[in-house]
Backbone as numpy.savetxt, mean C-alpha at the origin, in Angstrom:
# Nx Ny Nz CAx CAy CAz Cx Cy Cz
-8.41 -65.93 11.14 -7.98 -64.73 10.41 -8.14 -63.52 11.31
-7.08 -62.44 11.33 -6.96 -61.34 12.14 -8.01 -60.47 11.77
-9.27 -60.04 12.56 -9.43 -58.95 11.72 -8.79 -57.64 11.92
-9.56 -56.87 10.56 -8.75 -55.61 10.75 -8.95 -54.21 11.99
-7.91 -53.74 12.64 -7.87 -52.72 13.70 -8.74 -51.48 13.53
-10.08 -51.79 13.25 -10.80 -50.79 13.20 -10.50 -49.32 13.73
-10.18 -49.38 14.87 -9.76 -48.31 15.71 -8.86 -47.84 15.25
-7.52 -48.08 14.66 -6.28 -48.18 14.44 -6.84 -47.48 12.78
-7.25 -47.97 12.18 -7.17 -47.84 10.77 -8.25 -46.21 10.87
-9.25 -46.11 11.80 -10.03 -44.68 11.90 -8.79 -43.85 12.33
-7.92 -43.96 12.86 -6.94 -43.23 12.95 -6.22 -42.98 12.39
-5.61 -43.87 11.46 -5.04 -43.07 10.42 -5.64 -42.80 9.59
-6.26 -42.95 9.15 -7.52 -41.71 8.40 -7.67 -40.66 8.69
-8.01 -39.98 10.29 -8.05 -38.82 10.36 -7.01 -38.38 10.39
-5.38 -39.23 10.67 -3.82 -37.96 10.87 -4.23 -38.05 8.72
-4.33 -38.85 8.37 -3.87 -38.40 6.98 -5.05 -36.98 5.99
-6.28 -36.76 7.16 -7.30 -36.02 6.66 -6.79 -34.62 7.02
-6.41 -34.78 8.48 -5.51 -33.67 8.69 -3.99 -33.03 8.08
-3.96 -33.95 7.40 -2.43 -33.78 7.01 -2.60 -32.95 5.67
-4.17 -33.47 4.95 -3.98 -33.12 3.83 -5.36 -31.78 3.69
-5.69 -31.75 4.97 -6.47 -30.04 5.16 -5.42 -29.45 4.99
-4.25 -29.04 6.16 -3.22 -28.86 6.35 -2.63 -28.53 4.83
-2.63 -28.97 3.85 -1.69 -28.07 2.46 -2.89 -28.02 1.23
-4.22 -27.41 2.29 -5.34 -27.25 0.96 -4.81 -25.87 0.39
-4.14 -24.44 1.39 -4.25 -23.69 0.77 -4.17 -23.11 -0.30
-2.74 -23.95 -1.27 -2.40 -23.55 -2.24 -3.52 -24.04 -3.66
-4.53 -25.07 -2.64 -5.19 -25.53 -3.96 -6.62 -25.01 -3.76
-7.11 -24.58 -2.40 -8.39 -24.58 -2.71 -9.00 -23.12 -2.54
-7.38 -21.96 -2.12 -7.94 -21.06 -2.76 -8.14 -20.26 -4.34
-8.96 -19.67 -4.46 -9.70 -19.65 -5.92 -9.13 -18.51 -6.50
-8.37 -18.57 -7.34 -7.36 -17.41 -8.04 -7.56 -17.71 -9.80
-6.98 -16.29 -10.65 -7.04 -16.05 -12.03 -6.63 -17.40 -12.63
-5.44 -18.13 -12.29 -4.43 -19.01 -12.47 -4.28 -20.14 -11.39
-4.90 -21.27 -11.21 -4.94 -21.99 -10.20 -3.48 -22.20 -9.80
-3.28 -21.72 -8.19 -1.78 -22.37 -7.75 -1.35 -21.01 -7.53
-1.56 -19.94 -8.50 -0.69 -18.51 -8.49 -1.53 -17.29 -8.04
-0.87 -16.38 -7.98 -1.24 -14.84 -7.67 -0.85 -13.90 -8.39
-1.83 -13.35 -9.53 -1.30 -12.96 -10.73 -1.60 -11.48 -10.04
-0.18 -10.74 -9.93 -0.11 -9.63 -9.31 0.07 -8.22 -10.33
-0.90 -7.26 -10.55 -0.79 -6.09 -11.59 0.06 -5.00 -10.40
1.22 -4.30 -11.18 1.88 -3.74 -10.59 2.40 -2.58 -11.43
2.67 -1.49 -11.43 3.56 -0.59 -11.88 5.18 -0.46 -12.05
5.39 -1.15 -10.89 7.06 -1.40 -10.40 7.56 -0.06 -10.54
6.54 1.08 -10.01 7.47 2.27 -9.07 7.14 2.14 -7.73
8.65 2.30 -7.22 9.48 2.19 -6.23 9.14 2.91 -5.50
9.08 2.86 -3.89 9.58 2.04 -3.13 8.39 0.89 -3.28
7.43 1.08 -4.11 6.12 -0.07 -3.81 6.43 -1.10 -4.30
6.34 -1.17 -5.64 6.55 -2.64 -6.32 7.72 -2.81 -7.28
8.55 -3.80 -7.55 9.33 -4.09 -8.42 9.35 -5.70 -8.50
9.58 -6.07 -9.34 9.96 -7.60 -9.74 11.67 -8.20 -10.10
12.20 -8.44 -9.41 13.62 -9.34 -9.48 14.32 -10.34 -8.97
15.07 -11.03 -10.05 15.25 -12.13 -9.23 13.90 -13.14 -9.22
13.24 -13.33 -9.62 11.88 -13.96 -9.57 10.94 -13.67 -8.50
11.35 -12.49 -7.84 10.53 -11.93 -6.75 9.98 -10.55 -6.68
8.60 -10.50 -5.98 8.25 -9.31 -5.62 9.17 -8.10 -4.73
9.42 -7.26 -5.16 10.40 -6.11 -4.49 9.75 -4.79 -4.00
10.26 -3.99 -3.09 9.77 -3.11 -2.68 8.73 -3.13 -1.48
8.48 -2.41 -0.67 7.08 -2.90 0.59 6.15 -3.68 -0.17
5.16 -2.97 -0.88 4.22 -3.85 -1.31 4.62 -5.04 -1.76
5.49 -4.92 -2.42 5.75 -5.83 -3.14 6.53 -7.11 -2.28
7.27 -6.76 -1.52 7.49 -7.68 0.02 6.54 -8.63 0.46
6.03 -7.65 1.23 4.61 -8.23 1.41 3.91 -9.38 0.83
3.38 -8.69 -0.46 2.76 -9.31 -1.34 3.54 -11.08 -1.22
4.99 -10.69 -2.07 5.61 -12.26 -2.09 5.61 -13.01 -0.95
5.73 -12.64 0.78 5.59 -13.32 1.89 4.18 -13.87 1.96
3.37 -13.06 1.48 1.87 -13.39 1.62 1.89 -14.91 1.00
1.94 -14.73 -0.09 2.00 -15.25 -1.23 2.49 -16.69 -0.89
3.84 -17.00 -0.02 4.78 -18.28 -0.21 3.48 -18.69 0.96
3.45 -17.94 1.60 2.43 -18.50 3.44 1.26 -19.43 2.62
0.50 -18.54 1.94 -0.22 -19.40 1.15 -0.30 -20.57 0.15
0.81 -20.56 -0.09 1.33 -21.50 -0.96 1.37 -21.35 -2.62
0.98 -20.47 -3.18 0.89 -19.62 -4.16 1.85 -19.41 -4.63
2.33 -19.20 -6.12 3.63 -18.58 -6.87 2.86 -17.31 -7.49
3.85 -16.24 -6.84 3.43 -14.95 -7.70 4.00 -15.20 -9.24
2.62 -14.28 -10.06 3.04 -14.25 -11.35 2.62 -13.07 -11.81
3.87 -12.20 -11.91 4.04 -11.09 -11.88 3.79 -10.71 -13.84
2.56 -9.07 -12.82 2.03 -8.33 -14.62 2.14 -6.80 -14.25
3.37 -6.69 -15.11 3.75 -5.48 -15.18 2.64 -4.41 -15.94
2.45 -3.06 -15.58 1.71 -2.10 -16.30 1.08 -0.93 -15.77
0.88 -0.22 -16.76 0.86 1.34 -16.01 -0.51 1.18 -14.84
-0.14 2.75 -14.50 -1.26 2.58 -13.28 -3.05 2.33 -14.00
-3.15 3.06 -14.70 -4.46 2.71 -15.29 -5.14 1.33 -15.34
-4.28 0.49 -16.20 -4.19 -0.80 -16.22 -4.33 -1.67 -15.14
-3.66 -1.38 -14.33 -3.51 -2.40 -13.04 -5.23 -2.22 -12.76
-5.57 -1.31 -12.63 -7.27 -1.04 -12.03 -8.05 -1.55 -13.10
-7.90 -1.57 -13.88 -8.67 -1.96 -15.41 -8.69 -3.51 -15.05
-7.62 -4.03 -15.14 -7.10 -5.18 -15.11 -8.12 -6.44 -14.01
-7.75 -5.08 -12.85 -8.79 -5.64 -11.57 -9.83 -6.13 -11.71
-10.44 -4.93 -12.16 -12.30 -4.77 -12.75 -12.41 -5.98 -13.38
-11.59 -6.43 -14.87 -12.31 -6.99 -15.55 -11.71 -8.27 -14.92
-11.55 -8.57 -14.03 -10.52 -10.03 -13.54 -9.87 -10.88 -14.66
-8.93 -9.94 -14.91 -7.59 -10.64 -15.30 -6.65 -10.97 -14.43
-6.70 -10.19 -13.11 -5.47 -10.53 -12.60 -6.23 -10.59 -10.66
-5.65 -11.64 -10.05 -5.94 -11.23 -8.48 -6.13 -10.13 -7.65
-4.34 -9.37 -7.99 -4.40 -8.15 -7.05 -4.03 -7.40 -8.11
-4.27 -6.00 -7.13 -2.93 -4.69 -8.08 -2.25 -3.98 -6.35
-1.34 -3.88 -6.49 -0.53 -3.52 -5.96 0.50 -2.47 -6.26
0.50 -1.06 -5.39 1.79 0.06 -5.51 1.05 1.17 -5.33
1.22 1.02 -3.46 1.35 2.61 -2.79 -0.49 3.02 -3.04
-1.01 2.26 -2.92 -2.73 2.55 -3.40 -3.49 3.26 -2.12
-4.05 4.13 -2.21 -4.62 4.63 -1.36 -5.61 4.54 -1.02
-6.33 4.32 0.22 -7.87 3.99 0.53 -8.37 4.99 0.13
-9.64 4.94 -0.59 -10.96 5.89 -0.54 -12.29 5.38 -1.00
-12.96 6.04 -0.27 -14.40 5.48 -0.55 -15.06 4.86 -1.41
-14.50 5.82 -2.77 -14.72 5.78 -4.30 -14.41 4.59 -4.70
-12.66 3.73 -4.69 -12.21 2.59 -4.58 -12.89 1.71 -4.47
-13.20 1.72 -2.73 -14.30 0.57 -1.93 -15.24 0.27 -2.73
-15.83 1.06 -3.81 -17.57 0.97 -4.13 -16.76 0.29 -5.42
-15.61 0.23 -6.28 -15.21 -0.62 -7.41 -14.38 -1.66 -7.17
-14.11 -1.85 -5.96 -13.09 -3.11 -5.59 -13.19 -3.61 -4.41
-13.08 -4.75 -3.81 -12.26 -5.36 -2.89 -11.26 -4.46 -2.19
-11.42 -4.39 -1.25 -9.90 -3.75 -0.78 -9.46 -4.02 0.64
-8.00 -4.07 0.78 -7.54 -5.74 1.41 -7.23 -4.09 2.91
-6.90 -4.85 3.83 -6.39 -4.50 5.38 -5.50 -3.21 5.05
-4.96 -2.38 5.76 -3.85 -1.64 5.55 -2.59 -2.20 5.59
-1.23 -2.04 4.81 -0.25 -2.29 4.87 0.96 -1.15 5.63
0.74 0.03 4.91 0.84 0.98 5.95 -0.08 2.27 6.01
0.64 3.29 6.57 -0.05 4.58 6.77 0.50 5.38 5.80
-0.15 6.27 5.68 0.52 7.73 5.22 -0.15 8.93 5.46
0.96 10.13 5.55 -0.08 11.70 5.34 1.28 12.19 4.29
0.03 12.86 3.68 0.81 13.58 2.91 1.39 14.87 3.66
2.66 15.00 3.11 3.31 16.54 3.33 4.73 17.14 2.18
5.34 17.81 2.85 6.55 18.95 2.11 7.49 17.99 2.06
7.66 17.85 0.59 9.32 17.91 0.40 9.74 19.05 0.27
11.15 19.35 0.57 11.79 20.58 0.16 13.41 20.44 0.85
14.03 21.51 0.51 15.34 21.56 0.88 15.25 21.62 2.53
16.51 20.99 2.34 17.03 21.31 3.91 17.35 22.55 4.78
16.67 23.33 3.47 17.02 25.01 4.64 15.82 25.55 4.72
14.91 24.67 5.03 13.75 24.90 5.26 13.43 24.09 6.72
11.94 24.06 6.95 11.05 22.92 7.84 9.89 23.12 8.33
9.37 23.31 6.81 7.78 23.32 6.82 7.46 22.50 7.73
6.10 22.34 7.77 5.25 21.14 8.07 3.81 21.31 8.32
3.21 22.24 7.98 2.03 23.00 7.59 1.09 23.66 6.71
-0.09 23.84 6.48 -0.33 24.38 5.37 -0.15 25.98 5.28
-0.39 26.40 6.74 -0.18 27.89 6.65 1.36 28.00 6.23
2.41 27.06 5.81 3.61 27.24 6.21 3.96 27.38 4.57
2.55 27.03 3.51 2.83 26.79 2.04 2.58 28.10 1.58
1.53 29.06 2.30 0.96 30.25 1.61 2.06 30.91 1.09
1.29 31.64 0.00 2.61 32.57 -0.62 3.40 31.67 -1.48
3.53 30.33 -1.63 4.64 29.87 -2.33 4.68 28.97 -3.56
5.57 28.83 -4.26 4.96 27.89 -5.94 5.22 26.29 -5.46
4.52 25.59 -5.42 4.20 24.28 -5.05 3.82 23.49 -6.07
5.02 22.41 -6.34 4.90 21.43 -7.69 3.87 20.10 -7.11
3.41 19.48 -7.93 2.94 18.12 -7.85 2.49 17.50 -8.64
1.72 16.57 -9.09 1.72 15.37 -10.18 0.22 15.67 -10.46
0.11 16.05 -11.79 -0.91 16.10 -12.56 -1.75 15.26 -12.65
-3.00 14.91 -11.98 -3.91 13.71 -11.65 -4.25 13.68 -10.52
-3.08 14.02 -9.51 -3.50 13.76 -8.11 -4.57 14.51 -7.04
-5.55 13.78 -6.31 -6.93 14.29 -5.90 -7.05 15.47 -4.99
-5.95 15.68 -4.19 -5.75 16.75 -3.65 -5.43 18.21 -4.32
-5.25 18.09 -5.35 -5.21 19.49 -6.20 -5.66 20.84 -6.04
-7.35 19.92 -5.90 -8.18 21.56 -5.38 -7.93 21.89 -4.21
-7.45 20.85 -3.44 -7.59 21.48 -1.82 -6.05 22.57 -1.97
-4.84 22.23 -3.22 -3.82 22.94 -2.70 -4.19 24.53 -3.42
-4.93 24.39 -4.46 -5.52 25.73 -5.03 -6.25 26.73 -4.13
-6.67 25.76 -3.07 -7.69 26.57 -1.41 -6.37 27.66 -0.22
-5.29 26.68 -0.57 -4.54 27.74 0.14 -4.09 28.91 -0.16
-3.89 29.99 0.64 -4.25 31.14 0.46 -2.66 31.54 -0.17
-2.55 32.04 -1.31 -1.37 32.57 -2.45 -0.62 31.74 -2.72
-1.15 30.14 -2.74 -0.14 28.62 -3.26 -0.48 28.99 -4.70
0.82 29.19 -5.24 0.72 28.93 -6.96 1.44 27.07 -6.97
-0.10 26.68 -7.73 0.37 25.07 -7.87 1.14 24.70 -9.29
2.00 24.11 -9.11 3.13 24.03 -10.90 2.70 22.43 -10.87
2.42 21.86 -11.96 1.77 20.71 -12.25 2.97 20.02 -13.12
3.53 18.78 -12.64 4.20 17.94 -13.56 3.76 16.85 -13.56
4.13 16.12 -14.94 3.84 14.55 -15.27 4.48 13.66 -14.32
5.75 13.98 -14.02 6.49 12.73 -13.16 6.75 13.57 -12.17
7.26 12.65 -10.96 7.74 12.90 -9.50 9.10 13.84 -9.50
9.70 12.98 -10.90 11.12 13.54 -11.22 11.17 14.74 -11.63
10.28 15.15 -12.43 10.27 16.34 -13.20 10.23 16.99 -12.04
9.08 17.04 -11.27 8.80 18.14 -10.16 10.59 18.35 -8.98
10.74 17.22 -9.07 12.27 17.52 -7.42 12.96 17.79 -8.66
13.49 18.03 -9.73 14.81 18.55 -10.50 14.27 20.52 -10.52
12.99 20.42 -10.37 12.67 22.08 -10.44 13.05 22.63 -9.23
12.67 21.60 -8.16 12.95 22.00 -6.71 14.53 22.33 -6.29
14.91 21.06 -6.91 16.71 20.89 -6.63 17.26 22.40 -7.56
16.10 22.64 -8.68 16.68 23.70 -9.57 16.76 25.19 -8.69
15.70 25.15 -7.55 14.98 26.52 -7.00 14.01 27.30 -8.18
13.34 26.60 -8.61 11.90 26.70 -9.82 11.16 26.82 -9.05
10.97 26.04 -8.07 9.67 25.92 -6.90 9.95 26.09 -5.49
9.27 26.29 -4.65 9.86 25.81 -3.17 9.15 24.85 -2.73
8.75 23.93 -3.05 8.47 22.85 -2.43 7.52 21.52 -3.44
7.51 20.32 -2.91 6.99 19.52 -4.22 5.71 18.75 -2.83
4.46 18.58 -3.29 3.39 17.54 -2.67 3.49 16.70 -3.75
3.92 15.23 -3.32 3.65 14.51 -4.09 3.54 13.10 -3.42
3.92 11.74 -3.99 3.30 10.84 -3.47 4.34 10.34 -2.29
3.93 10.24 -0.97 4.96 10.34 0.60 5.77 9.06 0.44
5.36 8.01 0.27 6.46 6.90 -0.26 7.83 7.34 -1.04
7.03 8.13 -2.36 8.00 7.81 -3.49 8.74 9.05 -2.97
8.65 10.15 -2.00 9.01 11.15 -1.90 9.90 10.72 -1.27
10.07 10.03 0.45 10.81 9.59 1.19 12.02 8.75 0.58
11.34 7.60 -0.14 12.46 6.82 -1.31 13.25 7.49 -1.76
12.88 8.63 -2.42 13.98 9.34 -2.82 15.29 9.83 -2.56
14.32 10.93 -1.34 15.76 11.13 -0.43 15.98 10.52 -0.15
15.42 9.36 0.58 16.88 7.80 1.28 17.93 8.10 0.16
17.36 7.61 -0.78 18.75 6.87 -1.89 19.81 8.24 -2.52
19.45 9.58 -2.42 20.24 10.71 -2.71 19.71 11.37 -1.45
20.75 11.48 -0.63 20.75 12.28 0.52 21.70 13.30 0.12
22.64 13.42 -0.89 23.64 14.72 -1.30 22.57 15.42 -1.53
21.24 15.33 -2.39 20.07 16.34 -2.79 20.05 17.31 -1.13
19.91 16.79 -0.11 19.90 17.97 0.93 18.11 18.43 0.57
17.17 17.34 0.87 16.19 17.68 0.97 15.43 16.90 2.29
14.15 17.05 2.72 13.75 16.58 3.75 12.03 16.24 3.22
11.63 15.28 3.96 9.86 15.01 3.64 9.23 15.63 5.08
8.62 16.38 5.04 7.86 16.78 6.84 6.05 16.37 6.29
5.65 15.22 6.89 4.42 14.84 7.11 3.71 16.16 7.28
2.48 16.47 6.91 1.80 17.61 7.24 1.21 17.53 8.97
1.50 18.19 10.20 1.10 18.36 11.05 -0.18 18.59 11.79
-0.92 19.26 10.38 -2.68 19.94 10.40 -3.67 18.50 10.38
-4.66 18.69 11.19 -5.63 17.55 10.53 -7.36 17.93 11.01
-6.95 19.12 9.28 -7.77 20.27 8.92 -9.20 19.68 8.03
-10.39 19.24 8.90 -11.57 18.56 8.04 -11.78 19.23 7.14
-11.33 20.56 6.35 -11.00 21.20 5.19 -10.35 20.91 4.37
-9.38 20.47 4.95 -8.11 19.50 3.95 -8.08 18.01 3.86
-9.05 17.55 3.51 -8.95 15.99 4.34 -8.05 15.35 3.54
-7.92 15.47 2.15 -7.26 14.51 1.28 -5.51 14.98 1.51
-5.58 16.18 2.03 -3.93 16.86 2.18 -3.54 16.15 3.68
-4.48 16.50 4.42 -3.94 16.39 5.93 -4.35 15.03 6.44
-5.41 14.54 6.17 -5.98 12.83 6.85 -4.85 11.85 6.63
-5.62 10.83 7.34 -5.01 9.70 7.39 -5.13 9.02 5.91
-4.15 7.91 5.30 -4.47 7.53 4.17 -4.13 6.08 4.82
-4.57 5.40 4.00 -3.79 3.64 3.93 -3.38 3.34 2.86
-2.55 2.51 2.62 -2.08 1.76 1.48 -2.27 0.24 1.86
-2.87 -0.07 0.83 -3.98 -1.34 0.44 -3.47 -1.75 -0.67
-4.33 -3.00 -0.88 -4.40 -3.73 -2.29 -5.95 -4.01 -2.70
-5.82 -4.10 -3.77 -7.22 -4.03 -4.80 -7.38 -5.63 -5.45
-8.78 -5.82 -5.01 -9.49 -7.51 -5.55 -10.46 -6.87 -6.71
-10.86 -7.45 -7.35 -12.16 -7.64 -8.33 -13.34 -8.08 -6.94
-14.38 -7.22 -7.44 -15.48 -7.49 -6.50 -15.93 -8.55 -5.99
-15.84 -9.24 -7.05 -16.27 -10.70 -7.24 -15.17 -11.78 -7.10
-13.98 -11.35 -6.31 -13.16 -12.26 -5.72 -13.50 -13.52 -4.66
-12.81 -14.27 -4.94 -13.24 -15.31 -3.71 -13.06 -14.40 -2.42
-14.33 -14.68 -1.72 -13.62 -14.85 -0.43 -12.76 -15.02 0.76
-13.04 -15.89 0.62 -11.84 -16.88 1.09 -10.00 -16.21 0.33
-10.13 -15.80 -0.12 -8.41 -15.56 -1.06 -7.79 -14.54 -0.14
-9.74 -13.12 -0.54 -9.34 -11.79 0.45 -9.28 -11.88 1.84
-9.55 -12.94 2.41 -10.07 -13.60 4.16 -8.05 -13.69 3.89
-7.62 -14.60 3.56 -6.71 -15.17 3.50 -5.64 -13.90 3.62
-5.55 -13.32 2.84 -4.45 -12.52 2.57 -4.83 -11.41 3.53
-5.47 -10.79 4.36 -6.41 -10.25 5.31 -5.46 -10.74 6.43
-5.65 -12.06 6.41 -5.09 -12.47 7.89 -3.62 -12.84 8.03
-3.16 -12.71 6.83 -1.47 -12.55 6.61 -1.08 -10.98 6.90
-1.69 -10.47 6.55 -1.34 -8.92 6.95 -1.49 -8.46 8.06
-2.62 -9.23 9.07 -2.84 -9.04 10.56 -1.47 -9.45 10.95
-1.38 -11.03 10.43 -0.27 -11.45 11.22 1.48 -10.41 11.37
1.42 -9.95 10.01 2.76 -9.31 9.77 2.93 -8.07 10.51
1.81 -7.50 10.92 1.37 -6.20 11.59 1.57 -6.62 13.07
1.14 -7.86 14.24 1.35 -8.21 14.77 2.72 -8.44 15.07
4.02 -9.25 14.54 5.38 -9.22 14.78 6.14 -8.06 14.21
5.54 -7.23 14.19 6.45 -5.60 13.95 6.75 -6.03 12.13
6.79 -6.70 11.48 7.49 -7.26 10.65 7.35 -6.00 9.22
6.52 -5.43 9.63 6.21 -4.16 8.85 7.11 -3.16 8.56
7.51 -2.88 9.95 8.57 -2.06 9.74 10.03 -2.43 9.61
10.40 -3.87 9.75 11.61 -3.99 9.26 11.58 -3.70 7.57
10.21 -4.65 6.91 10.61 -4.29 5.61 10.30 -3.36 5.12
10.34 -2.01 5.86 10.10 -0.09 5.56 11.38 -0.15 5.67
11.87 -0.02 6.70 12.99 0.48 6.92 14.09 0.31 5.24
13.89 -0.99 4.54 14.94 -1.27 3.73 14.51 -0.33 2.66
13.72 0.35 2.74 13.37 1.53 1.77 13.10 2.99 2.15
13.56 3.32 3.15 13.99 3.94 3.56 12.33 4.93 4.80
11.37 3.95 4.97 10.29 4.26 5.50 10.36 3.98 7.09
10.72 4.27 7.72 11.43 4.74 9.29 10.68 5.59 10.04
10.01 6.33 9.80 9.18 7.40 10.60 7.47 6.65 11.56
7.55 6.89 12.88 6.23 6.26 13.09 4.76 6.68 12.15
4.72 7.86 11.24 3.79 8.11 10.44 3.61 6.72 9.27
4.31 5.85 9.41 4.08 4.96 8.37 3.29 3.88 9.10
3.25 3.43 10.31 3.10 2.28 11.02 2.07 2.85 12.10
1.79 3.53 12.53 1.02 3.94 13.86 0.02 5.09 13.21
-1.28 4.53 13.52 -2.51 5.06 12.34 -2.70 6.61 13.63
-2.91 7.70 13.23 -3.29 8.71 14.21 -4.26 9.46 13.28
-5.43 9.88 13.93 -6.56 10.54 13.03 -7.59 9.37 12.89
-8.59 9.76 12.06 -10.33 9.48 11.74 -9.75 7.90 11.22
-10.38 7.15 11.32 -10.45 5.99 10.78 -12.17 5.77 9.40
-11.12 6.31 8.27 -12.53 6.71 7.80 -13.38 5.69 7.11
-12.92 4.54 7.29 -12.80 3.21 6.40 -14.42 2.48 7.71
-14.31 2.50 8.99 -15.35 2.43 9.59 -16.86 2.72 9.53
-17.58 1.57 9.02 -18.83 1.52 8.58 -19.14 2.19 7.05
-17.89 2.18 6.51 -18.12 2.07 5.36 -17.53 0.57 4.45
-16.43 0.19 4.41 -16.50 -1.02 4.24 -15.84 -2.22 5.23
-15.32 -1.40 6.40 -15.51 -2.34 7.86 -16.31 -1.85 8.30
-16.44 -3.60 9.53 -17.64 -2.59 10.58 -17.45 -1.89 11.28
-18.47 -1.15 12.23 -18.11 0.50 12.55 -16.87 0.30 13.76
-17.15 -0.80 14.46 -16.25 -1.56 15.71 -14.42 -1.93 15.16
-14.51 -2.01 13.58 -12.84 -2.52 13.28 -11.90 -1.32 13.24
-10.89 -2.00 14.13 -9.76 -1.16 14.59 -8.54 -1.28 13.59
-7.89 -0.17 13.17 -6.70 0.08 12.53 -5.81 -0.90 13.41
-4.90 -1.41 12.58 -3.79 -1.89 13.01 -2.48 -1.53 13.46
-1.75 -1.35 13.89 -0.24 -0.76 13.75 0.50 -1.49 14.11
1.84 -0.67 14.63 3.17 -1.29 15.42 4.36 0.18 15.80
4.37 -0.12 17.10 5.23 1.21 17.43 6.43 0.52 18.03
């Protein structure tokens, strides 16, 4: 009687051990919904939207590429911004995602994943202008979105009357009206805009200053995504190193560009890296692509 190919048979054991490490991801990372990525979103634009059975918009790009790499089906939860953070906290859902901004405050209630891109805030306004400063606001009525953290710093400039609206929209129809001369509001949704109505004849100018007086007007920001504290590991490791990778093949800025985010201020970090030794270590470097 033959015996059996000991050697032969340890070998296929290990191609089949490897084969089947090889497609643990979709199972053995630890999510709301085993298999999925239950994503809280707002679905304002250019960040997140859902169609077609897919994530839309940058973040929302992203997110779904992340997502297939891992092996994961997004399962998309629509809801206001409040919610999405609520949502986080109490882990109902994996991520929240749309245009989220790093800050300290954040870090100490969430998880919070790599940068996706950059931003500074600055001027929208007409095209017969070209701000790009704060000395360039004095003297003038300046709309923006009721909630947003920079407020006091625009009340610091010297004769800014600030006009406060609920939506983004409300504020550019006052602008387009000549109600205001100029709108601070959120640099994504601002840029989005004009892409898609360029007859408006308005322009976004990044603020130029990077005034440790102004930090929340003039600094660097990131846009991130938000875990529950108590996320696996391993999920935020994971999706961490999908975002290195995408940052690595430029791949960032092709999917800006389809929303009209083109400017190196989105992709190439310049200023304080303020995220250093507070929840990276003091040694981790911003990412980009120029």
């Amino acid at each position: 009687m033959q015996k059996p190919n000991v050697q032969r048979f340890a070998g296929i054991y290990a191609g089949l051990l490897v084969s089947m490490l090889a497609s643990l991801p979709a199972f053995a990372l630890e999510t709301v919904e085993p298999g999925s990525l239950t994503v809280a979103f707002t679905g304002d634009m250019p960040g997140t939207g859902y169609q077609d059975s897919r994530m839309v918009g940058y973040d929302g790009e992203i997110l779904q590429q992340i997502s297939e790499k891992l092996g994961l089906k997004v399962k998309p939860a629509l809801m206001d911004w409040a919610s999405t953070i609520a949502s986080v906290q109490a882990n109902r859902v994996d991520v929240m995602a749309g245009t989220m901004g790093w800050t300290e405050q954040r870090a100490k209630i969430m998880t919070v994943s790599d940068p996706i891109h950059y931003f500074k805030n600055g001027i929208t306004q007409t095209d017969k202008t070209n701000w790009s400063s704060l000395k360039d606001l004095q003297g003038k009525k300046v709309g923006t979105i009721t909630g947003f953290s920079f407020i006091p710093e625009m009340r610091k400039i010297e004769g800014l009357q600030v006009a406060l609206y609920d939506t983004s929209d409300a504020a550019v129809r006052d602008l387009l009206a000549g109600r205001i001369d100029a709108v601070i509001g959120d640099p994504p949704v601002m840029q989005y805009a004009i892409f898609r109505n360029q007859q408006w004849h308005l322009r976004f100018n990044a603020f130029t200053d990077n005034d440790p007086e102004f930090p929340l007007l003039t600094g660097l920001g990131q846009v991130v995504y938000g875990f529950n504290k108590e996320a696996s590991p391993q999920l935020v490791a994971a999706v961490n190193e999908q975002i290195q990778t995408l940052w690595k093949s430029c791949e960032m800025r092709k999917i800006g560009a389809r929303y009209g985010l083109t400017q190196d201020v989105w992709y190439v970090p310049q200023g304080n890296n303020l995220r250093s030794g507070v929840d990276r270590p003091a040694d981790w470097q911003l990412p980009g692509c120029k």
